[in-house]
Each structure stands twice: as structure tokens, then as C-alpha cells.
mmCIF file with all atom_site columns, C-alpha atoms in Angstrom:
data_model
loop_
_atom_site.group_PDB
_atom_site.id
_atom_site.type_symbol
_atom_site.label_atom_id
_atom_site.label_alt_id
_atom_site.label_comp_id
_atom_site.label_asym_id
_atom_site.label_entity_id
_atom_site.label_seq_id
_atom_site.pdbx_PDB_ins_code
_atom_site.Cartn_x
_atom_site.Cartn_y
_atom_site.Cartn_z
_atom_site.occupancy
_atom_site.B_iso_or_equiv
_atom_site.pdbx_formal_charge
_atom_site.auth_seq_id
_atom_site.auth_comp_id
_atom_site.auth_asym_id
_atom_site.auth_atom_id
_atom_site.pdbx_PDB_model_num
ATOM 1  C CA . MET E 1 1  ? -0.302 -45.827 -7.063  1.00 42.00 ? 1  MET E CA 1
ATOM 2  C CA . GLY E 1 2  ? 0.167  -49.536 -7.329  1.00 44.00 ? 2  GLY E CA 1
ATOM 3  C CA . SER E 1 3  ? 0.665  -51.275 -10.618 1.00 42.00 ? 3  SER E CA 1
ATOM 4  C CA . GLN E 1 4  ? -1.332 -48.916 -12.655 1.00 51.00 ? 4  GLN E CA 1
ATOM 5  C CA . GLY E 1 5  ? 1.480  -46.358 -12.951 1.00 55.00 ? 5  GLY E CA 1
ATOM 6  C CA . VAL E 1 6  ? 1.002  -42.585 -13.361 1.00 49.00 ? 6  VAL E CA 1
ATOM 7  C CA . THR E 1 7  ? -2.294 -41.079 -14.438 1.00 54.00 ? 7  THR E CA 1
ATOM 8  C CA . ARG E 1 8  ? -2.291 -37.778 -16.252 1.00 57.00 ? 8  ARG E CA 1
ATOM 9  C CA . ALA E 1 9  ? -4.327 -36.367 -13.268 1.00 63.00 ? 9  ALA E CA 1
ATOM 10 C CA . GLU E 1 10 ? -1.308 -37.191 -11.054 1.00 79.00 ? 10 GLU E CA 1
ATOM 11 C CA . CYS E 1 11 ? 1.381  -35.733 -13.290 1.00 93.00 ? 11 CYS E CA 1
ATOM 12 C CA . GLY E 1 12 ? 2.726  -32.425 -13.359 1.00 96.00 ? 12 GLY E CA 1
ATOM 13 C CA . PHE E 1 13 ? 4.921  -30.152 -15.425 1.00 97.00 ? 13 PHE E CA 1
ATOM 14 C CA . VAL E 1 14 ? 7.291  -27.237 -14.641 1.00 98.00 ? 14 VAL E CA 1
ATOM 15 C CA . TYR E 1 15 ? 7.885  -24.864 -17.486 1.00 97.00 ? 15 TYR E CA 1
ATOM 16 C CA . VAL E 1 16 ? 9.745  -21.688 -18.540 1.00 96.00 ? 16 VAL E CA 1
ATOM 17 C CA . LEU E 1 17 ? 8.016  -19.161 -20.661 1.00 95.00 ? 17 LEU E CA 1
ATOM 18 C CA . GLY E 1 18 ? 9.815  -16.536 -22.622 1.00 93.00 ? 18 GLY E CA 1
ATOM 19 C CA . SER E 1 19 ? 8.492  -13.223 -24.227 1.00 91.00 ? 19 SER E CA 1
ATOM 20 C CA . ALA E 1 20 ? 10.323 -10.505 -26.155 1.00 83.00 ? 20 ALA E CA 1
ATOM 21 C CA . ARG E 1 21 ? 8.941  -6.918  -26.784 1.00 81.00 ? 21 ARG E CA 1
ATOM 22 C CA . GLY E 1 22 ? 11.764 -4.902  -28.474 1.00 75.00 ? 22 GLY E CA 1
ATOM 23 C CA . ASP E 1 23 ? 14.940 -5.186  -26.382 1.00 78.00 ? 23 ASP E CA 1
ATOM 24 C CA . ASP E 1 24 ? 12.752 -6.347  -23.270 1.00 83.00 ? 24 ASP E CA 1
ATOM 25 C CA . ARG E 1 25 ? 13.001 -10.025 -22.772 1.00 86.00 ? 25 ARG E CA 1
ATOM 26 C CA . ARG E 1 26 ? 11.286 -11.716 -19.821 1.00 90.00 ? 26 ARG E CA 1
ATOM 27 C CA . THR E 1 27 ? 11.036 -15.363 -18.719 1.00 93.00 ? 27 THR E CA 1
ATOM 28 C CA . TYR E 1 28 ? 8.200  -16.838 -16.394 1.00 95.00 ? 28 TYR E CA 1
ATOM 29 C CA . VAL E 1 29 ? 8.396  -20.049 -14.491 1.00 96.00 ? 29 VAL E CA 1
ATOM 30 C CA . GLY E 1 30 ? 5.280  -21.971 -13.513 1.00 96.00 ? 30 GLY E CA 1
ATOM 31 C CA . TRP E 1 31 ? 3.853  -25.319 -13.110 1.00 96.00 ? 31 TRP E CA 1
ATOM 32 C CA . CYS E 1 32 ? 0.628  -27.080 -14.568 1.00 96.00 ? 32 CYS E CA 1
ATOM 33 C CA . VAL E 1 33 ? -0.907 -30.490 -15.418 1.00 96.00 ? 33 VAL E CA 1
ATOM 34 C CA . ASP E 1 34 ? -1.442 -29.555 -19.131 1.00 95.00 ? 34 ASP E CA 1
ATOM 35 C CA . LEU E 1 35 ? 1.143  -27.449 -21.043 1.00 95.00 ? 35 LEU E CA 1
ATOM 36 C CA . ASP E 1 36 ? -0.744 -26.799 -24.155 1.00 94.00 ? 36 ASP E CA 1
ATOM 37 C CA . GLN E 1 37 ? -3.825 -25.242 -22.147 1.00 95.00 ? 37 GLN E CA 1
ATOM 38 C CA . ARG E 1 38 ? -1.467 -23.348 -19.612 1.00 94.00 ? 38 ARG E CA 1
ATOM 39 C CA . LEU E 1 39 ? 0.272  -21.588 -22.554 1.00 95.00 ? 39 LEU E CA 1
ATOM 40 C CA . ASN E 1 40 ? -2.976 -20.803 -24.218 1.00 94.00 ? 40 ASN E CA 1
ATOM 41 C CA . ALA E 1 41 ? -4.124 -19.249 -20.952 1.00 94.00 ? 41 ALA E CA 1
ATOM 42 C CA . HIS E 1 42 ? -1.127 -17.220 -20.584 1.00 94.00 ? 42 HIS E CA 1
ATOM 43 C CA . ASN E 1 43 ? -1.295 -15.900 -24.054 1.00 94.00 ? 43 ASN E CA 1
ATOM 44 C CA . ALA E 1 44 ? -5.092 -15.071 -23.727 1.00 93.00 ? 44 ALA E CA 1
ATOM 45 C CA . GLY E 1 45 ? -4.547 -12.969 -20.527 1.00 90.00 ? 45 GLY E CA 1
ATOM 46 C CA . HIS E 1 46 ? -5.716 -15.616 -18.266 1.00 89.00 ? 46 HIS E CA 1
ATOM 47 C CA . GLY E 1 47 ? -2.618 -16.473 -16.618 1.00 80.00 ? 47 GLY E CA 1
ATOM 48 C CA . ALA E 1 48 ? -0.649 -14.941 -13.787 1.00 84.00 ? 48 ALA E CA 1
ATOM 49 C CA . ARG E 1 49 ? -0.895 -11.212 -13.577 1.00 85.00 ? 49 ARG E CA 1
ATOM 50 C CA . SER E 1 50 ? 2.866  -10.771 -14.661 1.00 86.00 ? 50 SER E CA 1
ATOM 51 C CA . THR E 1 51 ? 2.125  -12.428 -17.734 1.00 88.00 ? 51 THR E CA 1
ATOM 52 C CA . ARG E 1 52 ? -0.811 -10.482 -19.189 1.00 88.00 ? 52 ARG E CA 1
ATOM 53 C CA . GLY E 1 53 ? -0.242 -8.483  -22.203 1.00 88.00 ? 53 GLY E CA 1
ATOM 54 C CA . ARG E 1 54 ? 2.518  -10.337 -23.743 1.00 91.00 ? 54 ARG E CA 1
ATOM 55 C CA . ALA E 1 55 ? 3.148  -13.141 -26.314 1.00 91.00 ? 55 ALA E CA 1
ATOM 56 C CA . TRP E 1 56 ? 4.733  -15.933 -24.726 1.00 93.00 ? 56 TRP E CA 1
ATOM 57 C CA . VAL E 1 57 ? 6.524  -19.054 -26.008 1.00 93.00 ? 57 VAL E CA 1
ATOM 58 C CA . LEU E 1 58 ? 7.589  -22.180 -24.236 1.00 95.00 ? 58 LEU E CA 1
ATOM 59 C CA . LEU E 1 59 ? 11.421 -22.345 -23.649 1.00 94.00 ? 59 LEU E CA 1
ATOM 60 C CA . TYR E 1 60 ? 11.764 -25.182 -21.365 1.00 96.00 ? 60 TYR E CA 1
ATOM 61 C CA . ALA E 1 61 ? 9.654  -27.873 -19.785 1.00 97.00 ? 61 ALA E CA 1
ATOM 62 C CA . GLU E 1 62 ? 9.909  -30.906 -17.440 1.00 97.00 ? 62 GLU E CA 1
ATOM 63 C CA . ARG E 1 63 ? 7.657  -33.654 -16.549 1.00 97.00 ? 63 ARG E CA 1
ATOM 64 C CA . PHE E 1 64 ? 7.192  -35.189 -13.115 1.00 97.00 ? 64 PHE E CA 1
ATOM 65 C CA . SER E 1 65 ? 5.132  -37.928 -11.803 1.00 96.00 ? 65 SER E CA 1
ATOM 66 C CA . THR E 1 66 ? 3.446  -35.731 -9.112  1.00 95.00 ? 66 THR E CA 1
ATOM 67 C CA . ARG E 1 67 ? 2.372  -32.293 -8.947  1.00 95.00 ? 67 ARG E CA 1
ATOM 68 C CA . ARG E 1 68 ? 4.377  -31.980 -5.661  1.00 96.00 ? 68 ARG E CA 1
ATOM 69 C CA . GLU E 1 69 ? 7.578  -32.549 -7.447  1.00 97.00 ? 69 GLU E CA 1
ATOM 70 C CA . ALA E 1 70 ? 6.730  -30.069 -10.235 1.00 97.00 ? 70 ALA E CA 1
ATOM 71 C CA . MET E 1 71 ? 5.979  -27.514 -7.617  1.00 97.00 ? 71 MET E CA 1
ATOM 72 C CA . SER E 1 72 ? 9.279  -28.180 -5.807  1.00 97.00 ? 72 SER E CA 1
ATOM 73 C CA . ARG E 1 73 ? 11.122 -27.826 -9.173  1.00 97.00 ? 73 ARG E CA 1
ATOM 74 C CA . GLU E 1 74 ? 9.234  -24.493 -9.958  1.00 97.00 ? 74 GLU E CA 1
ATOM 75 C CA . VAL E 1 75 ? 10.731 -23.203 -6.660  1.00 97.00 ? 75 VAL E CA 1
ATOM 76 C CA . SER E 1 76 ? 14.181 -24.048 -7.687  1.00 97.00 ? 76 SER E CA 1
ATOM 77 C CA . LEU E 1 77 ? 13.861 -22.940 -11.222 1.00 96.00 ? 77 LEU E CA 1
ATOM 78 C CA . LYS E 1 78 ? 12.771 -19.424 -10.095 1.00 96.00 ? 78 LYS E CA 1
ATOM 79 C CA . ARG E 1 79 ? 15.614 -19.254 -8.029  1.00 96.00 ? 79 ARG E CA 1
ATOM 80 C CA . ASP E 1 80 ? 18.245 -20.172 -10.735 1.00 96.00 ? 80 ASP E CA 1
ATOM 81 C CA . ARG E 1 81 ? 18.369 -16.850 -12.549 1.00 94.00 ? 81 ARG E CA 1
ATOM 82 C CA . LYS E 1 82 ? 21.602 -18.088 -14.482 1.00 95.00 ? 82 LYS E CA 1
ATOM 83 C CA . PHE E 1 83 ? 19.754 -20.879 -16.153 1.00 95.00 ? 83 PHE E CA 1
ATOM 84 C CA . ARG E 1 84 ? 16.682 -18.392 -17.013 1.00 93.00 ? 84 ARG E CA 1
ATOM 85 C CA . ALA E 1 85 ? 19.130 -15.979 -18.424 1.00 91.00 ? 85 ALA E CA 1
ATOM 86 C CA . THR E 1 86 ? 20.564 -18.573 -20.618 1.00 92.00 ? 86 THR E CA 1
ATOM 87 C CA . LEU E 1 87 ? 17.089 -19.477 -21.707 1.00 90.00 ? 87 LEU E CA 1
ATOM 88 C CA . ALA E 1 88 ? 16.328 -15.921 -22.563 1.00 87.00 ? 88 ALA E CA 1
ATOM 89 C CA . LEU E 1 89 ? 19.548 -15.374 -24.561 1.00 87.00 ? 89 LEU E CA 1
ATOM 90 C CA . LEU E 1 90 ? 18.221 -18.269 -26.810 1.00 81.00 ? 90 LEU E CA 1
ATOM 91 C CA . LEU E 1 91 ? 14.912 -16.324 -27.065 1.00 78.00 ? 91 LEU E CA 1
ATOM 92 C CA . GLN E 1 92 ? 16.914 -13.419 -28.222 1.00 72.00 ? 92 GLN E CA 1
ATOM 93 C CA . ALA E 1 93 ? 18.932 -15.337 -30.644 1.00 70.00 ? 93 ALA E CA 1
ATOM 94 C CA . GLU E 1 94 ? 15.657 -16.737 -31.973 1.00 66.00 ? 94 GLU E CA 1
ATOM 95 C CA . THR E 1 95 ? 13.902 -13.524 -32.568 1.00 62.00 ? 95 THR E CA 1
ATOM 96 C CA . THR E 1 96 ? 17.094 -11.910 -33.845 1.00 61.00 ? 96 THR E CA 1
ATOM 97 C CA . ALA E 1 97 ? 17.163 -14.512 -36.599 1.00 62.00 ? 97 ALA E CA 1
ATOM 98 C CA . LEU E 1 98 ? 13.436 -14.184 -37.386 1.00 59.00 ? 98 LEU E CA 1
ATOM 99 C CA . GLY E 1 99 ? 13.689 -10.342 -37.315 1.00 56.00 ? 99 GLY E CA 1
#
């Protein structure tokens, strides 16, 4: 890495998406190098199989200097059901306020 710093190609993001269909609230945790592109892919049906057919919004994201760090954090967020449930409640509050 040296004095050049972190390039975009080296960094990674971990993210939590949320989707609501009526009373069915879901979260999805993943990692990527481009958040906008990845969210668009999920919403276009090109993301993970479990995300297809739903409208997703970005609930949470963290940036890391390496992809490896992002992948490691993804694993911990997938295991943190309490944190994901809290985010799902925020999604519920937002959809209730809009509806």
C-alpha cells in the first residue's frame, strides 16, 4: 500500500438492506465494492437469490480499507440478529410514517 493510501479497488463495504411487504420485514447483509451498483443489482433481481422479487433500501453501511475486512464484518453482522432486528424496526417505523 505504501504512501499512496487506499484505492477504491482495495476498499470494501458491508451493508444491511431492508425490505417490507405488508407485515413481512426482512434484512439482508452483504459486502461489495460499490454500494450504489450493488443496491441497483439487488433491486433489478440480479443480487442474491434470497433478495429477488423485493424492493430493497439501504439501512446501514460501513466502509473498510480492505475487502477482507468487509467480508469479516459481514459474517459478524449476519450473526448479530439483535442489530438486524433493530434495523428492521426502523424500516417498519419508516414505512408506517409513509403509509
